Tab-separated table of C-alpha atoms and ligand atoms in Angstrom:
chain	number	residue	atom	x	y	z
A	1	UNK	CA	174.145	83.444	52.702
A	2	UNK	CA	174.549	86.885	50.825
A	3	UNK	CA	174.755	88.970	53.795
A	4	UNK	CA	177.750	87.238	55.497
A	5	UNK	CA	179.668	87.287	52.019
A	6	UNK	CA	178.995	90.832	51.438
A	7	UNK	CA	180.466	91.625	54.884
A	8	UNK	CA	183.875	90.141	54.044
A	9	UNK	CA	184.255	92.358	51.012
A	10	UNK	CA	186.827	94.894	51.233
A	11	UNK	CA	185.805	98.469	50.559
A	12	UNK	CA	189.308	99.416	49.234
A	13	UNK	CA	192.031	97.150	47.980
A	14	UNK	CA	195.178	97.212	50.143
A	15	UNK	CA	197.338	100.057	49.126
A	16	UNK	CA	194.498	102.018	47.424
A	17	UNK	CA	194.537	104.484	50.118
A	18	UNK	CA	198.099	104.342	51.283
A	19	UNK	CA	197.011	104.069	55.084
A	20	UNK	CA	196.372	100.567	56.707
A	21	UNK	CA	194.521	101.833	59.684
A	22	UNK	CA	192.329	104.320	57.399
A	23	UNK	CA	191.426	101.140	55.316
A	24	UNK	CA	190.414	99.196	58.458
A	25	UNK	CA	188.197	102.101	59.501
A	26	UNK	CA	186.630	102.246	56.150
A	27	UNK	CA	185.659	98.688	56.353
A	28	UNK	CA	184.219	98.810	59.764
A	29	UNK	CA	182.166	101.956	58.804
A	30	UNK	CA	180.886	100.356	55.678
A	31	UNK	CA	179.721	97.158	57.505
A	32	UNK	CA	176.435	96.152	56.331
A	33	UNK	CA	173.608	96.594	59.069
A	34	UNK	CA	173.001	93.442	61.108
A	35	UNK	CA	169.691	92.222	62.677
A	36	UNK	CA	169.955	94.134	65.644
A	37	UNK	CA	170.190	97.324	63.707
A	38	UNK	CA	166.549	97.103	62.599
A	39	UNK	CA	165.357	96.623	66.318
A	40	UNK	CA	164.764	98.941	69.311
A	41	UNK	CA	163.860	98.426	72.932
A	42	UNK	CA	160.035	99.027	73.614
A	43	UNK	CA	158.858	99.533	77.149
A	44	UNK	CA	155.778	97.875	78.631
A	45	UNK	CA	154.158	97.442	82.031
A	46	UNK	CA	152.970	94.189	82.939
A	47	UNK	CA	149.123	94.329	83.276
A	48	UNK	CA	149.386	91.080	85.550
A	49	UNK	CA	152.173	91.818	88.068
A	50	UNK	CA	152.913	95.473	87.078
A	51	UNK	CA	156.667	94.793	86.227
A	52	UNK	CA	158.483	96.903	83.773
A	53	UNK	CA	159.196	94.860	80.731
A	54	UNK	CA	161.476	95.730	77.715
A	55	UNK	CA	160.840	94.158	74.659
A	56	UNK	CA	162.859	94.033	71.246
A	57	UNK	CA	160.641	95.477	68.395
A	58	UNK	CA	161.399	96.063	64.575
A	59	UNK	CA	161.614	99.522	63.448
A	60	UNK	CA	158.792	98.905	60.887
A	61	UNK	CA	159.692	101.714	58.207
A	62	UNK	CA	163.266	100.244	57.613
A	63	UNK	CA	162.346	96.471	56.456
A	64	UNK	CA	161.263	95.669	52.843
A	65	UNK	CA	158.829	92.929	52.322
A	66	UNK	CA	159.659	90.094	49.806
A	67	UNK	CA	156.274	88.396	49.703
A	68	UNK	CA	154.515	85.579	51.473
A	69	UNK	CA	154.346	81.768	51.905
A	70	UNK	CA	151.095	79.997	50.639
A	71	UNK	CA	149.791	80.263	54.040
A	72	UNK	CA	150.360	83.947	54.122
A	73	UNK	CA	153.583	83.926	56.365
A	74	UNK	CA	155.088	87.143	55.810
A	75	UNK	CA	158.709	87.453	54.689
A	76	UNK	CA	161.181	90.341	54.779
A	77	UNK	CA	164.452	90.848	53.251
A	78	UNK	CA	166.497	91.871	56.335
A	79	UNK	CA	165.130	89.931	59.136
A	80	UNK	CA	162.245	87.259	60.427
A	81	UNK	CA	160.038	90.241	62.117
A	82	UNK	CA	157.806	87.509	63.305
A	83	UNK	CA	160.271	86.725	65.908
A	84	UNK	CA	159.443	90.152	67.511
A	85	UNK	CA	155.632	89.715	67.619
A	86	UNK	CA	155.308	88.651	71.291
A	87	UNK	CA	155.634	90.589	74.469
A	88	UNK	CA	156.435	88.589	77.607
A	89	UNK	CA	156.916	89.393	81.112
A	90	UNK	CA	160.107	87.622	82.635
A	91	UNK	CA	158.634	88.003	86.236
A	92	UNK	CA	155.226	86.367	86.050
A	93	UNK	CA	155.021	84.493	82.597
A	94	UNK	CA	152.279	86.230	81.119
A	95	UNK	CA	152.717	86.711	77.351
A	96	UNK	CA	150.541	87.716	74.320
A	97	UNK	CA	151.007	89.404	70.709
A	98	UNK	CA	152.316	92.956	71.240
A	99	UNK	CA	149.323	94.420	69.471
A	100	UNK	CA	146.785	92.848	72.575
A	101	UNK	CA	149.321	92.562	75.043
A	102	UNK	CA	147.558	95.082	77.668
A	103	UNK	CA	144.093	93.619	76.328
A	104	UNK	CA	143.135	91.817	79.209
A	105	UNK	CA	140.259	91.723	81.867
A	106	UNK	CA	140.172	91.657	85.484
A	107	UNK	CA	138.825	87.924	85.500
A	108	UNK	CA	141.619	86.922	83.081
A	109	UNK	CA	144.262	88.727	85.122
A	110	UNK	CA	143.059	86.395	87.928
A	111	UNK	CA	143.215	83.360	86.135
A	112	UNK	CA	147.003	84.137	84.785
A	113	UNK	CA	147.747	84.948	88.354
A	114	UNK	CA	146.520	81.787	89.927
A	115	UNK	CA	147.494	79.443	87.015
A	116	UNK	CA	150.849	80.885	85.518
A	117	UNK	CA	152.431	83.460	87.787
A	118	UNK	CA	152.018	80.951	91.036
A	119	UNK	CA	154.022	78.456	89.415
A	120	UNK	CA	156.604	80.377	87.018
A	121	UNK	CA	159.928	80.871	87.900
A	122	UNK	CA	161.309	84.669	87.104
A	123	UNK	CA	163.843	84.539	84.258
A	124	UNK	CA	166.897	86.455	84.063
A	125	UNK	CA	166.891	89.747	82.318
A	126	UNK	CA	167.530	89.350	78.433
A	127	UNK	CA	170.958	90.981	77.564
A	128	UNK	CA	171.324	89.911	73.962
A	129	UNK	CA	170.841	92.351	71.046
A	130	UNK	CA	168.420	90.124	69.177
A	131	UNK	CA	166.248	87.091	69.715
A	132	UNK	CA	167.336	83.827	68.460
A	133	UNK	CA	164.570	81.503	66.893
A	134	UNK	CA	164.746	79.551	70.252
A	135	UNK	CA	164.191	82.590	72.208
A	136	UNK	CA	161.050	83.426	70.016
A	137	UNK	CA	159.760	80.048	70.349
A	138	UNK	CA	159.625	80.174	73.800
A	139	UNK	CA	158.066	83.482	73.697
A	140	UNK	CA	155.342	82.047	71.548
A	141	UNK	CA	154.924	79.045	73.692
A	142	UNK	CA	154.462	81.328	76.626
A	143	UNK	CA	151.836	83.396	74.864
A	144	UNK	CA	149.979	80.322	74.079
A	145	UNK	CA	149.906	79.157	77.527
A	146	UNK	CA	148.614	82.604	78.368
A	147	UNK	CA	145.988	82.540	75.520
A	148	UNK	CA	144.722	78.944	76.954
A	149	UNK	CA	144.670	79.935	80.684
A	150	UNK	CA	142.931	83.324	80.107
A	151	UNK	CA	140.491	81.755	77.496
A	152	UNK	CA	140.907	83.845	74.613
A	153	UNK	CA	138.738	83.123	71.410
A	154	UNK	CA	139.557	80.107	69.276
A	155	UNK	CA	140.645	82.233	66.721
A	156	UNK	CA	143.351	83.880	68.734
A	157	UNK	CA	144.677	80.687	70.058
A	158	UNK	CA	144.610	79.227	66.330
A	159	UNK	CA	146.567	82.350	65.205
A	160	UNK	CA	149.053	82.060	67.769
A	161	UNK	CA	149.489	78.247	66.602
A	162	UNK	CA	149.863	79.483	63.009
A	163	UNK	CA	152.551	82.149	64.094
A	164	UNK	CA	154.599	79.392	66.252
A	165	UNK	CA	154.369	77.100	63.124
A	166	UNK	CA	155.961	79.913	61.047
A	167	UNK	CA	158.693	80.408	63.484
A	168	UNK	CA	159.569	76.810	63.336
A	169	UNK	CA	159.795	77.125	59.529
A	170	UNK	CA	162.056	80.152	59.808
A	171	UNK	CA	164.130	78.082	61.986
A	172	UNK	CA	164.195	75.223	59.790
A	173	UNK	CA	164.814	77.413	56.824
A	174	UNK	CA	167.800	79.210	58.423
A	175	UNK	CA	169.417	75.589	59.176
A	176	UNK	CA	168.928	74.307	55.625
A	177	UNK	CA	170.499	77.379	54.261
A	178	UNK	CA	173.582	76.691	56.455
A	179	UNK	CA	173.570	73.309	54.929
A	180	UNK	CA	173.368	74.331	51.453
A	181	UNK	CA	175.850	76.867	52.147
A	182	UNK	CA	178.139	74.206	53.420
A	183	UNK	CA	177.668	72.072	50.595
A	184	UNK	CA	178.262	74.552	47.951
A	185	UNK	CA	181.744	75.906	49.509
A	186	UNK	CA	182.820	72.586	50.641
A	187	UNK	CA	183.125	73.853	54.243
A	188	UNK	CA	182.875	71.263	56.874
A	189	UNK	CA	180.086	71.919	59.574
A	190	UNK	CA	181.194	72.654	63.023
A	191	UNK	CA	180.075	69.788	65.762
A	192	UNK	CA	177.466	72.133	67.093
A	193	UNK	CA	176.233	72.937	63.722
A	194	UNK	CA	176.024	69.417	62.691
A	195	UNK	CA	173.799	68.926	65.912
A	196	UNK	CA	171.493	71.855	64.941
A	197	UNK	CA	170.973	70.606	61.490
A	198	UNK	CA	169.985	67.133	62.870
A	199	UNK	CA	166.861	68.907	64.255
A	200	UNK	CA	165.391	69.501	60.827
A	201	UNK	CA	163.131	66.374	60.767
A	202	UNK	CA	161.715	67.420	64.158
A	203	UNK	CA	161.278	70.871	63.115
A	204	UNK	CA	159.106	69.704	60.238
A	205	UNK	CA	157.041	67.440	62.525
A	206	UNK	CA	156.470	70.064	65.041
A	207	UNK	CA	155.355	72.919	62.270
A	208	UNK	CA	152.611	70.472	60.962
A	209	UNK	CA	151.389	69.855	64.476
A	210	UNK	CA	151.213	73.436	65.100
A	211	UNK	CA	149.551	73.905	61.645
A	212	UNK	CA	146.968	71.165	62.356
A	213	UNK	CA	145.880	73.133	65.427
A	214	UNK	CA	145.683	76.245	63.510
A	215	UNK	CA	143.563	74.606	60.965
A	216	UNK	CA	141.130	73.043	63.401
A	217	UNK	CA	141.091	76.359	65.404
A	218	UNK	CA	140.114	78.628	62.246
A	219	UNK	CA	137.471	75.705	61.147
A	220	UNK	CA	135.903	76.075	64.553
A	221	UNK	CA	136.038	79.675	64.855
A	222	UNK	CA	134.504	80.195	61.297
A	223	UNK	CA	131.361	78.573	62.734
A	224	UNK	CA	131.240	80.537	65.801
A	225	UNK	CA	132.963	83.798	65.540
A	226	UNK	CA	132.356	87.446	63.764
A	227	UNK	CA	134.708	88.921	61.493
A	228	UNK	CA	137.282	90.341	61.297
A	229	UNK	CA	139.078	87.651	62.818
A	230	UNK	CA	142.804	88.381	64.133
A	231	UNK	CA	142.736	91.413	61.704
A	232	UNK	CA	141.756	89.335	58.812
A	233	UNK	CA	138.375	89.750	56.781
A	234	UNK	CA	136.315	86.500	56.111
A	235	UNK	CA	137.668	85.822	52.424
A	236	UNK	CA	141.252	86.027	53.794
A	237	UNK	CA	140.311	83.549	56.565
A	238	UNK	CA	138.835	81.429	54.058
A	239	UNK	CA	141.765	81.399	51.982
A	240	UNK	CA	144.006	80.719	54.822
A	241	UNK	CA	141.868	77.615	55.913
A	242	UNK	CA	142.194	76.491	52.322
A	243	UNK	CA	145.818	76.853	52.586
A	244	UNK	CA	146.155	74.902	55.597
A	245	UNK	CA	143.646	72.190	54.371
A	246	UNK	CA	145.894	71.676	51.485
A	247	UNK	CA	148.942	70.885	53.698
A	248	UNK	CA	146.658	67.968	55.301
A	249	UNK	CA	145.234	66.809	51.712
A	250	UNK	CA	141.783	67.914	52.672
A	251	UNK	CA	141.351	69.077	48.871
A	252	UNK	CA	137.711	69.168	48.949
A	253	UNK	CA	137.610	71.774	52.022
A	254	UNK	CA	140.249	73.808	50.298
A	255	UNK	CA	138.467	73.660	46.762
A	256	UNK	CA	134.980	74.778	47.982
A	257	UNK	CA	136.582	77.713	49.917
A	258	UNK	CA	138.854	78.904	46.933
A	259	UNK	CA	135.666	78.722	44.493
A	260	UNK	CA	133.849	81.202	46.788
A	261	UNK	CA	136.716	83.474	46.657
A	262	UNK	CA	137.253	83.373	42.926
A	263	UNK	CA	133.592	84.340	42.233
A	264	UNK	CA	133.409	86.699	44.972
A	265	UNK	CA	132.850	90.280	43.862
A	266	UNK	CA	134.519	91.964	47.093
A	267	UNK	CA	137.932	89.595	47.011
A	268	UNK	CA	140.733	91.835	45.893
A	269	UNK	CA	142.957	90.877	43.026
A	270	UNK	CA	145.712	89.876	45.182
A	271	UNK	CA	143.637	87.230	46.996
A	272	UNK	CA	142.075	86.046	43.861
A	273	UNK	CA	145.662	85.543	42.350
A	274	UNK	CA	146.742	83.762	45.513
A	275	UNK	CA	143.456	81.653	45.372
A	276	UNK	CA	144.277	80.911	42.021
A	277	UNK	CA	147.955	79.789	42.557
A	278	UNK	CA	146.692	77.479	45.420
A	279	UNK	CA	143.887	75.957	43.081
A	280	UNK	CA	146.518	75.000	40.596
A	281	UNK	CA	148.840	73.573	43.020
A	282	UNK	CA	145.827	71.456	44.565
A	283	UNK	CA	145.174	70.264	40.975
A	284	UNK	CA	148.839	69.113	40.549
A	285	UNK	CA	149.266	67.235	43.521
A	286	UNK	CA	145.731	65.847	43.687
A	287	UNK	CA	145.981	64.283	40.300
B	301	ZN	ZN1	154.304	90.240	84.738
């Protein structure tokens, strides 16, 4: 990828500065920021067991957005910020989205204590400088278990499924990029890289299973819950359902929702543009 190539760029040509040691120091100091440079440690207290938690979080002002996927997955230039959205307690196993980690009632705490903490094996302290996709996946799966146990709203569970699907997609894209780069440069993949790349079909399958759960959850929530839902207004949720329905070729469901958005007086131009794009996509694939 671009970053790795740039890192190897020499800032000065040999002999340009006349001092080898100085040259090396200059190369080091001009090194491009790494993922860990965009992160900081945020402290929490677990509402279930009282343990102190340190969680990696993204310095939000420092990352640049580069758009969204059809299903609204946000993408950033420097790193996949979605990996850092979950706070998890390594002692009791309680986990949730950072924005509602402490949002838990007494009766929910009792449920997590009896159904998760009682059997959870305390994990070692995290010592890495960033979360891998596998670290992130584990955190999302813990959050989903907590959401189920504490009987969170259908929409909240659907949203976690959606975000888990995005993490699986992020991992797959990373592996696909590795494969593409190897093909382009003629570099042979190492044994462990070959093993990783062989996970791609399984990642596609798993992503689809999570998207299916998200679709069903949001369809149910739309009938029974009030808006805003997971921070999204009604039209945004309708667009999201349309995007998910399209994945599963439920074009009639999608077209009806998109039609409502396109004639809406309150929908933003941005959402209307996305709805129009999705409608065009459906027209092409459903012919
Ligand atoms: Zn805890």
